[in-house]
XYZ file of C-alpha atoms in Angstrom:
592
model
C 0.133 8.641 20.347
C 1.996 5.350 20.577
C 5.727 4.944 20.151
C 7.128 5.384 16.686
C 8.326 1.789 16.652
C 5.837 0.689 14.016
C 6.050 4.009 12.163
C 9.833 3.773 12.112
C 9.651 0.272 10.679
C 7.341 1.275 7.853
C 9.643 4.197 7.042
C 12.463 1.672 6.741
C 10.389 -0.428 4.338
C 9.676 2.650 2.210
C 13.373 3.510 2.221
C 14.169 -0.094 1.333
C 11.978 0.104 -1.764
C 13.206 3.584 -2.684
C 16.877 2.654 -2.375
C 16.406 -0.262 -4.779
C 14.180 1.659 -7.164
C 16.370 1.445 -10.252
C 16.505 -2.305 -9.961
C 12.877 -2.776 -9.005
C 11.215 -0.295 -11.335
C 10.648 -3.037 -13.911
C 8.387 -4.589 -11.323
C 7.426 -8.078 -10.393
C 7.119 -9.030 -14.019
C 10.877 -8.889 -14.346
C 11.289 -10.211 -10.835
C 9.656 -13.421 -11.970
C 12.551 -13.718 -14.397
C 15.036 -13.620 -11.507
C 15.860 -9.975 -12.109
C 13.968 -8.857 -9.080
C 11.833 -5.992 -7.981
C 8.975 -4.435 -6.147
C 5.810 -3.200 -7.765
C 6.512 -1.244 -10.929
C 3.429 0.910 -10.674
C 5.181 3.013 -8.062
C 7.918 3.974 -10.514
C 8.219 7.493 -11.822
C 6.808 8.222 -15.249
C 9.311 7.797 -18.021
C 7.538 10.233 -20.341
C 4.713 9.867 -22.856
C 5.084 7.611 -25.848
C 3.156 7.163 -29.070
C 0.961 4.178 -29.877
C 2.719 1.253 -31.516
C 1.474 0.474 -35.026
C 0.509 -2.919 -36.369
C 2.968 -4.856 -38.467
C 6.039 -3.258 -40.046
C 5.021 0.184 -38.911
C 6.027 -0.823 -35.399
C 9.689 -0.876 -36.434
C 9.667 2.579 -38.000
C 10.718 5.741 -36.188
C 7.857 7.427 -34.429
C 6.698 10.699 -35.909
C 7.247 13.819 -33.866
C 3.641 14.772 -34.591
C 1.457 14.111 -31.559
C -0.990 11.293 -32.069
C -4.635 11.639 -31.259
C -6.133 9.582 -28.488
C -9.619 8.283 -27.853
C -10.200 11.344 -25.690
C -9.457 13.829 -28.472
C -12.408 15.466 -30.276
C -11.836 13.499 -33.464
C -10.925 10.268 -31.740
C -7.673 8.323 -32.129
C -5.915 7.789 -35.422
C -6.661 4.292 -36.559
C -4.054 1.938 -37.936
C -3.628 2.186 -41.656
C -3.068 -0.576 -44.158
C -2.506 0.982 -47.571
C -4.682 -0.939 -50.034
C -4.605 -0.942 -53.771
C -7.246 1.304 -55.269
C -10.558 -0.472 -55.691
C -13.977 0.584 -56.780
C -16.697 0.940 -54.184
C -18.773 -2.181 -53.848
C -22.114 -2.850 -52.279
C -22.246 -5.467 -49.547
C -21.435 -8.834 -51.053
C -23.103 -12.099 -50.262
C -21.188 -15.071 -48.899
C -21.422 -16.721 -52.297
C -20.030 -13.662 -54.074
C -17.134 -13.399 -51.641
C -16.332 -17.089 -52.109
C -15.940 -16.563 -55.890
C -13.289 -13.854 -55.412
C -9.559 -14.541 -55.512
C -7.395 -14.088 -52.418
C -5.823 -10.976 -53.952
C -9.224 -9.462 -54.757
C -10.530 -10.111 -51.280
C -7.412 -8.655 -49.655
C -7.608 -5.533 -51.795
C -11.326 -5.038 -51.160
C -10.930 -5.585 -47.404
C -8.218 -2.915 -47.315
C -10.419 -0.503 -49.251
C -13.364 -1.072 -46.913
C -11.087 -0.520 -43.955
C -9.879 2.790 -45.421
C -13.461 3.919 -45.936
C -14.137 2.985 -42.320
C -11.216 5.128 -41.210
C -12.563 8.109 -43.141
C -16.012 7.678 -41.641
C -14.474 7.353 -38.199
C -12.500 10.580 -38.606
C -15.758 12.269 -39.613
C -17.301 10.850 -36.405
C -19.770 8.715 -38.353
C -19.133 5.808 -36.045
C -22.045 3.516 -36.901
C -21.284 3.772 -40.618
C -17.648 3.084 -39.851
C -18.736 -0.020 -37.934
C -20.531 -1.239 -41.051
C -17.398 -0.762 -43.165
C -15.133 -2.584 -40.727
C -17.705 -5.378 -40.484
C -17.657 -5.774 -44.253
C -13.855 -5.719 -44.213
C -13.844 -8.519 -41.632
C -16.302 -10.551 -43.766
C -14.231 -10.120 -46.931
C -10.748 -10.643 -45.460
C -9.132 -14.022 -46.047
C -7.707 -14.152 -42.523
C -8.362 -12.552 -39.164
C -6.912 -9.039 -39.264
C -6.524 -7.683 -35.717
C -6.542 -4.079 -36.986
C -10.068 -4.455 -38.347
C -11.401 -5.703 -35.028
C -9.520 -3.117 -33.010
C -10.766 -0.264 -35.207
C -14.340 -1.487 -35.001
C -13.898 -1.654 -31.227
C -12.836 2.013 -31.305
C -16.119 2.825 -33.054
C -18.162 0.921 -30.470
C -16.313 2.865 -27.792
C -17.428 6.166 -29.356
C -21.081 5.321 -29.923
C -23.727 6.989 -27.767
C -24.061 5.134 -25.505
C -20.839 3.144 -25.910
C -21.176 -0.592 -26.502
C -18.543 -1.784 -24.082
C -19.422 -5.481 -24.366
C -18.840 -5.335 -28.118
C -15.566 -3.488 -27.558
C -14.413 -6.365 -25.363
C -15.530 -8.962 -27.910
C -13.711 -7.289 -30.790
C -10.552 -6.757 -28.775
C -10.704 -10.430 -27.770
C -10.638 -11.309 -31.458
C -7.813 -8.865 -32.191
C -5.717 -10.243 -29.343
C -6.351 -13.820 -30.371
C -4.639 -12.926 -33.636
C -1.920 -10.806 -32.000
C -1.523 -11.132 -28.233
C 0.945 -8.228 -28.126
C -1.359 -5.745 -29.830
C -1.040 -2.844 -27.387
C -3.850 -0.712 -28.801
C -6.302 -3.571 -28.469
C -5.138 -4.186 -24.900
C -5.675 -0.542 -23.986
C -9.092 -0.437 -25.665
C -10.241 -3.601 -23.970
C -8.904 -2.346 -20.636
C -10.859 0.899 -20.932
C -14.026 -1.009 -21.782
C -13.514 -3.466 -18.934
C -13.020 -0.582 -16.517
C -16.268 0.979 -17.726
C -17.976 -2.371 -17.088
C -16.505 -2.392 -13.547
C -14.501 -5.508 -14.401
C -11.553 -3.903 -12.694
C -9.254 -6.861 -12.141
C -9.446 -7.755 -15.827
C -8.835 -4.104 -16.698
C -5.783 -4.120 -14.440
C -4.493 -7.234 -16.211
C -4.715 -5.498 -19.605
C -3.343 -2.121 -18.521
C -0.441 -3.932 -16.837
C 0.330 -5.916 -19.985
C 0.092 -2.787 -22.159
C 2.439 -0.892 -19.855
C 5.071 -3.615 -19.890
C 4.768 -4.306 -23.635
C 5.256 -0.592 -24.269
C 8.418 -0.768 -22.144
C 6.921 1.631 -19.594
C 6.908 4.469 -22.134
C 3.119 4.890 -22.196
C 2.295 7.359 -19.450
C -1.452 6.998 -19.954
C -1.391 3.232 -19.402
C 0.876 3.564 -16.365
C -1.496 6.106 -14.855
C -4.391 3.762 -15.597
C -2.644 0.997 -13.644
C -2.365 3.293 -10.632
C -5.992 4.386 -11.000
C -7.357 0.847 -11.229
C -5.190 -0.385 -8.387
C -6.484 2.393 -6.165
C -10.061 1.581 -7.151
C -9.680 -2.159 -6.522
C -7.817 -1.703 -3.242
C -10.260 0.897 -1.926
C -13.296 -1.227 -2.788
C -11.762 -4.366 -1.284
C -10.796 -2.511 1.891
C -14.309 -1.119 2.285
C -15.832 -4.602 1.994
C -13.387 -6.077 4.500
C -13.927 -3.301 7.024
C -17.709 -3.620 6.773
C -17.779 -7.393 7.242
C -14.741 -8.289 9.333
C -15.199 -9.071 13.001
C -13.207 -6.717 15.261
C -9.974 -8.280 16.483
C -6.761 -7.244 18.115
C -3.650 -6.549 16.041
C -0.444 -8.445 16.701
C 1.124 -8.634 20.140
C 4.008 -6.541 18.802
C 1.661 -3.746 17.766
C -0.511 -3.764 20.892
C 2.401 -3.939 23.297
C 4.113 -1.035 21.496
C 0.962 1.037 21.889
C 0.551 0.424 25.609
C 4.295 0.815 26.212
C 3.918 4.438 25.104
C 2.025 5.223 28.318
C 3.573 5.323 31.771
C 2.311 2.670 34.167
C -0.323 4.018 36.545
C -1.391 2.471 39.863
C -4.573 0.442 39.814
C -7.627 2.383 40.989
C -8.754 1.722 44.541
C -12.022 -0.224 44.681
C -14.939 1.199 46.680
C -15.603 -0.197 50.149
C -18.300 -2.527 48.851
C -17.284 -3.330 45.276
C -19.809 -4.727 42.837
C -19.181 -7.716 40.604
C -18.456 -5.331 37.742
C -15.954 -3.446 39.897
C -14.030 -6.615 40.621
C -14.132 -7.655 36.962
C -12.703 -4.268 35.969
C -9.816 -4.804 38.374
C -9.164 -8.196 36.749
C -9.161 -6.513 33.336
C -6.573 -3.961 34.461
C -4.435 -6.721 35.976
C -4.612 -8.669 32.699
C -3.513 -5.520 30.881
C -0.536 -5.136 33.234
C 0.400 -8.760 32.481
C 0.196 -8.091 28.715
C -2.679 -10.583 28.482
C -4.519 -8.389 26.025
C -7.147 -10.870 24.848
C -8.352 -11.429 28.403
C -8.189 -7.716 29.154
C -10.591 -7.056 26.247
C -13.117 -9.679 27.268
C -12.945 -8.718 30.955
C -13.472 -4.986 30.418
C -16.453 -5.701 28.159
C -17.833 -8.036 30.811
C -17.302 -5.414 33.516
C -19.237 -2.826 31.516
C -22.110 -5.271 31.079
C -22.149 -6.124 34.774
C -22.155 -2.476 35.778
C -19.523 -0.440 37.607
C -20.527 1.261 40.806
C -18.158 4.265 41.116
C -17.437 7.166 38.786
C -13.673 6.844 38.494
C -14.085 3.134 37.773
C -16.573 3.881 34.988
C -14.175 6.410 33.465
C -11.281 3.907 33.633
C -13.411 1.175 32.072
C -14.502 3.453 29.225
C -10.872 4.489 28.731
C -9.754 0.879 28.442
C -12.657 -0.260 26.266
C -12.215 2.773 24.012
C -8.512 2.009 23.695
C -9.178 -1.544 22.547
C -11.818 -0.328 20.105
C -9.252 2.061 18.656
C -6.675 -0.707 18.315
C -9.242 -2.927 16.588
C -10.143 -0.235 14.076
C -13.448 0.970 15.529
C -12.428 4.616 15.520
C -15.898 6.109 16.012
C -16.687 3.695 18.842
C -13.367 4.535 20.471
C -14.083 8.239 20.265
C -17.503 7.781 21.893
C -16.079 5.791 24.813
C -13.151 8.115 25.399
C -15.270 11.256 25.310
C -17.726 9.622 27.734
C -14.748 8.820 29.965
C -13.664 12.474 30.282
C -17.275 13.566 30.629
C -17.492 11.420 33.757
C -13.986 12.213 35.015
C -12.448 15.261 33.239
C -9.116 14.890 35.067
C -8.371 11.516 33.450
C -5.703 12.991 31.184
C -4.850 9.666 29.564
C -8.288 9.684 27.949
C -7.652 13.181 26.568
C -4.353 11.993 25.114
C -6.028 8.994 23.483
C -8.792 11.196 22.054
C -5.994 13.216 20.462
C -4.727 9.975 18.874
C -8.190 9.298 17.452
C -8.369 12.794 15.975
C -4.934 12.327 14.384
C -6.095 9.007 12.920
C -8.940 10.937 11.300
C -6.653 13.703 10.061
C -8.008 16.262 12.549
C -4.762 17.778 13.798
C -6.281 20.966 15.226
C -8.687 18.990 17.398
C -5.834 16.775 18.566
C -3.885 19.753 19.880
C -7.033 21.099 21.535
C -7.250 17.813 23.455
C -3.665 18.185 24.648
C -4.422 21.710 25.878
C -7.503 20.415 27.697
C -5.417 17.710 29.352
C -2.853 20.291 30.498
C -5.629 22.358 32.079
C -6.565 19.404 34.257
C -3.077 18.138 35.091
C -0.092 20.151 33.816
C 2.267 17.807 35.671
C 1.299 14.685 33.703
C 4.435 13.812 31.661
C 2.480 11.615 29.244
C 0.719 14.666 27.814
C 3.989 16.197 26.629
C 5.395 12.913 25.339
C 2.361 12.257 23.160
C 2.110 15.837 22.005
C 5.743 15.463 21.015
C 4.778 12.385 18.987
C 2.132 14.315 17.080
C 4.607 17.124 16.403
C 7.201 14.545 15.327
C 4.991 12.893 12.733
C 4.120 16.336 11.353
C 7.872 17.076 11.027
C 7.906 19.757 13.733
C 11.066 18.260 15.210
C 12.204 21.237 17.312
C 8.823 21.526 19.040
C 8.707 17.752 19.404
C 12.110 17.761 21.112
C 10.949 20.466 23.522
C 7.942 18.337 24.505
C 10.077 15.220 24.992
C 12.371 17.268 27.218
C 9.415 18.496 29.277
C 8.180 14.919 29.635
C 11.579 13.755 30.892
C 11.878 16.688 33.283
C 8.632 15.589 34.926
C 9.634 11.900 34.946
C 13.041 10.811 33.682
C 12.347 7.084 34.189
C 10.352 6.746 30.945
C 12.686 5.377 28.297
C 10.724 6.491 25.249
C 10.943 10.194 26.058
C 14.730 9.881 25.962
C 14.698 7.778 22.790
C 12.375 10.084 20.905
C 14.350 13.144 21.992
C 17.464 11.569 20.465
C 15.591 10.703 17.271
C 14.205 14.249 17.025
C 17.738 15.629 17.344
C 18.808 13.314 14.530
C 15.959 14.546 12.333
C 17.064 18.127 13.088
C 20.530 17.308 11.754
C 22.208 17.379 15.165
C 24.026 14.105 14.606
C 26.690 14.263 17.327
C 24.227 15.309 20.010
C 21.759 12.630 18.922
C 24.369 9.882 19.062
C 25.570 11.096 22.465
C 21.988 11.129 23.772
C 21.557 7.531 22.626
C 24.744 6.513 24.387
C 23.495 8.144 27.591
C 20.092 6.468 27.212
C 21.622 3.017 26.726
C 23.706 3.573 29.860
C 20.693 4.786 31.846
C 18.500 1.859 30.706
C 20.941 -1.056 30.287
C 18.227 -3.728 30.452
C 15.915 -2.170 27.871
C 16.052 -3.325 24.252
C 14.390 -0.252 22.775
C 17.401 2.129 22.937
C 19.560 -0.512 21.254
C 16.970 -1.076 18.531
C 16.382 2.602 17.793
C 20.085 3.398 17.877
C 20.607 0.549 15.414
C 18.083 2.144 13.079
C 19.970 5.429 13.071
C 23.245 3.610 12.482
C 21.617 1.758 9.596
C 20.445 5.075 8.179
C 24.116 6.108 8.151
C 25.045 2.800 6.473
C 27.140 1.802 9.448
C 26.055 -1.771 8.892
C 28.367 -3.605 11.278
C 27.459 -1.323 14.188
C 23.744 -1.450 13.322
C 23.625 -5.255 13.264
C 25.537 -5.318 16.543
C 22.875 -3.123 18.177
C 20.034 -5.194 16.739
C 21.717 -8.350 18.062
C 22.035 -6.767 21.483
C 18.355 -5.769 21.403
C 17.396 -9.347 20.485
C 19.570 -10.678 23.312
C 17.868 -8.379 25.824
C 14.418 -9.390 24.555
C 15.232 -13.087 24.864
C 16.281 -12.564 28.493
C 12.770 -11.352 29.371
C 9.695 -13.495 29.939
C 7.913 -14.263 26.639
C 6.521 -13.115 24.351
C 9.373 -11.017 23.046
C 9.333 -7.883 20.890
C 10.482 -9.154 17.490
C 11.061 -5.804 15.748
C 14.850 -5.971 16.320
C 14.870 -9.256 14.386
C 13.041 -7.657 11.456
C 15.364 -4.650 11.529
C 18.360 -6.982 11.536
C 16.991 -8.695 8.436
C 16.649 -5.385 6.606
C 20.147 -4.369 7.690
C 21.686 -7.596 6.419
C 19.915 -7.207 3.095
C 21.049 -3.607 2.638
C 24.557 -4.475 3.758
C 25.286 -7.755 1.980
C 22.283 -8.216 -0.335
C 21.904 -11.509 1.546
C 18.219 -12.180 0.990
C 18.322 -15.659 2.517
C 19.727 -14.358 5.818
C 17.206 -11.511 5.842
C 14.381 -13.994 5.300
C 15.601 -16.172 8.154
C 15.371 -13.202 10.517
C 11.791 -12.469 9.430
C 10.797 -16.134 9.559
C 12.096 -16.352 13.110
C 10.145 -13.219 14.012
C 6.973 -14.818 12.665
C 7.564 -18.034 14.578
C 7.605 -15.943 17.748
C 4.795 -13.564 16.758
C 2.797 -15.044 13.846
C 0.884 -11.787 13.419
C 3.864 -9.424 13.231
C 2.937 -7.100 10.355
C 6.487 -5.754 9.801
C 7.863 -9.272 9.327
C 5.109 -10.166 6.864
C 5.582 -6.958 4.856
C 9.357 -7.416 4.736
C 9.061 -11.021 3.557
C 6.699 -9.870 0.807
C 9.230 -7.324 -0.445
C 12.105 -9.793 -0.213
C 10.049 -12.336 -2.163
C 9.570 -9.779 -4.927
C 13.312 -9.170 -4.982
C 13.850 -12.857 -5.738
C 11.044 -13.179 -8.234
C 9.041 -15.396 -5.861
C 5.847 -13.624 -6.794
C 3.549 -16.444 -5.696
C 4.947 -16.174 -2.189
C 4.863 -12.379 -2.333
C 1.161 -12.497 -3.162
C 0.593 -14.847 -0.218
C 2.452 -12.431 2.056
C 0.435 -9.461 0.808
C -2.761 -11.429 1.398
C -1.557 -12.124 4.923
C -0.662 -8.453 5.348
C -4.223 -7.533 4.370
C -5.570 -9.969 6.971
C -3.444 -8.312 9.642
C -4.081 -4.724 8.584
C -5.794 -2.688 11.289
C -6.846 0.464 9.440
C -8.210 1.378 6.028
C -4.901 2.887 4.797
C -3.033 -0.279 5.814
C -5.599 -2.446 4.001
C -5.436 -0.310 0.871
C -1.644 -0.512 0.847
C -1.665 -4.300 1.222
C -4.319 -4.813 -1.459
C -2.494 -2.465 -3.833
C 0.660 -4.553 -3.674
C -1.283 -7.820 -3.773
C -3.242 -7.034 -6.921
C -0.333 -5.347 -8.682
C 1.768 -8.451 -8.048
C -1.029 -10.743 -9.196
C -1.492 -8.799 -12.446
C 2.200 -8.927 -13.224
C 2.398 -12.610 -12.371
C -0.406 -13.173 -14.868
C 1.596 -11.221 -17.456
C 4.618 -13.491 -17.082
C 2.362 -16.495 -17.618
C 0.647 -14.988 -20.651
C 3.836 -13.662 -22.273
C 6.641 -16.126 -21.454
C 8.483 -15.071 -24.607
C 9.087 -11.650 -23.014
C 11.532 -13.153 -20.512
C 14.837 -12.119 -22.040
C 13.552 -8.757 -23.229
C 12.298 -7.887 -19.756
C 15.567 -9.022 -18.238
C 17.461 -6.665 -20.540
C 15.204 -3.754 -19.569
C 15.697 -4.490 -15.887
C 19.476 -4.748 -16.286
C 19.583 -1.409 -18.083
C 17.577 0.194 -15.268
C 19.953 -1.212 -12.683
C 22.931 0.606 -14.192
């Protein structure tokens, strides 16, 4: 496994959102009103609420009696308008309707609607449709309740007529854009028609208009977001050309392995042998793009000796893994150990692939196999410690980091991760002391400063944390470019949590992106900070960029989830500008 640098960052982002949850729960809809927030769909449920009634009934206290929903055996209760008593009438012609007074037409329309309700409750949906249709024809103005109730009938026909549901709800919402029942009905129909982005728009609007009290609508938002994000991710992964992640990500991965000497070429090396050596030299120089092309070229040219073939397969498999081709990586790495079983680095990387696929047992089997071949390889224990760490087995992880350092105490990450594991175990004083020792032992390395800063930030020791991040940045700048920009991103998060200074936090992330334009942590942080300021247009752009940079399916799904949730809420603020002050009040109450 690689270092936890990227993992640690994403934990900080999650903490960042969680710590601001009360303010951000209203979501980007309120953020657009300068109240601020991350995606509301991630908020906890605030309990089920009843449907809002049309007209004056909306202002009355809700009955304690549970309302029926469209999923109940008898269908949902339909909105009632109490009409004056009227005799049953056969269907009237246009001419006959035109001769009636406004009062007569209103009374008759109400009566027809009541008959429709009765038929609906008796599950005679087609007959109910006829009654609502007659009510619509007789009414003197567009009554949204009539259209919404007829839509409910279309929804319950066998098979349902989803297109007609959408049409009727369109009419209802033209008359009353805030009609929550019509929004929910149209959303359900749109989802059934696989018009998921439109469904998300409606479920989002219904959730916000119901002041986040409708658990069913909130759950629907989550469901649709997951569906959209998963489908989008699948399309991207099937069509996107393989490419390397950011320099920050790739360098962090390779930094997690101790440097090994270059393999000795055979006495009469082939062209492929020499090309492989160039690939390994490019890797040592952090010229990853050339390393990829050269190792592929070497494989095509042919490599003449067994160890060289195993090394080439190891390197090619590693790059495949980094570019998201997990199955291709597994094939290359297994072929590598088939040729040269003692190449323990390949066993360790196979373990990483199994962990990526959620196959923890197989990962540990690979570590055991590696130990059989070379029990003195310190990398085995470091990476096994990483797997134990991410599965919260901190004591066992610490033991493996210790073993790694005992075999080679010059590897900075074994010391860092041991200190972090101690911290996770609650051994604060020992963890801090270990960091102090590590910074003394490796005075020219930025990583101990950066990680120590993260732990200080976790303790809300903001001044000390920023000082460590600044020191890490200073050490990175003193090295040949390109620099590791994660300390800059961490500094931005620290400044925000400390002073709520969004502008300063953004400057840190912008600087990180100028240095490494593909730094995922900087992009993700800017997206969240944009939401905090209500800059939803920019947040959407950042989430789109995050999706472009995402390496794996889970990363893509996460980016698309935020992107489409933000887009739906931005659309809400445009469609319901009159909700501005009301949403601001809700957000302020949640921030208390």
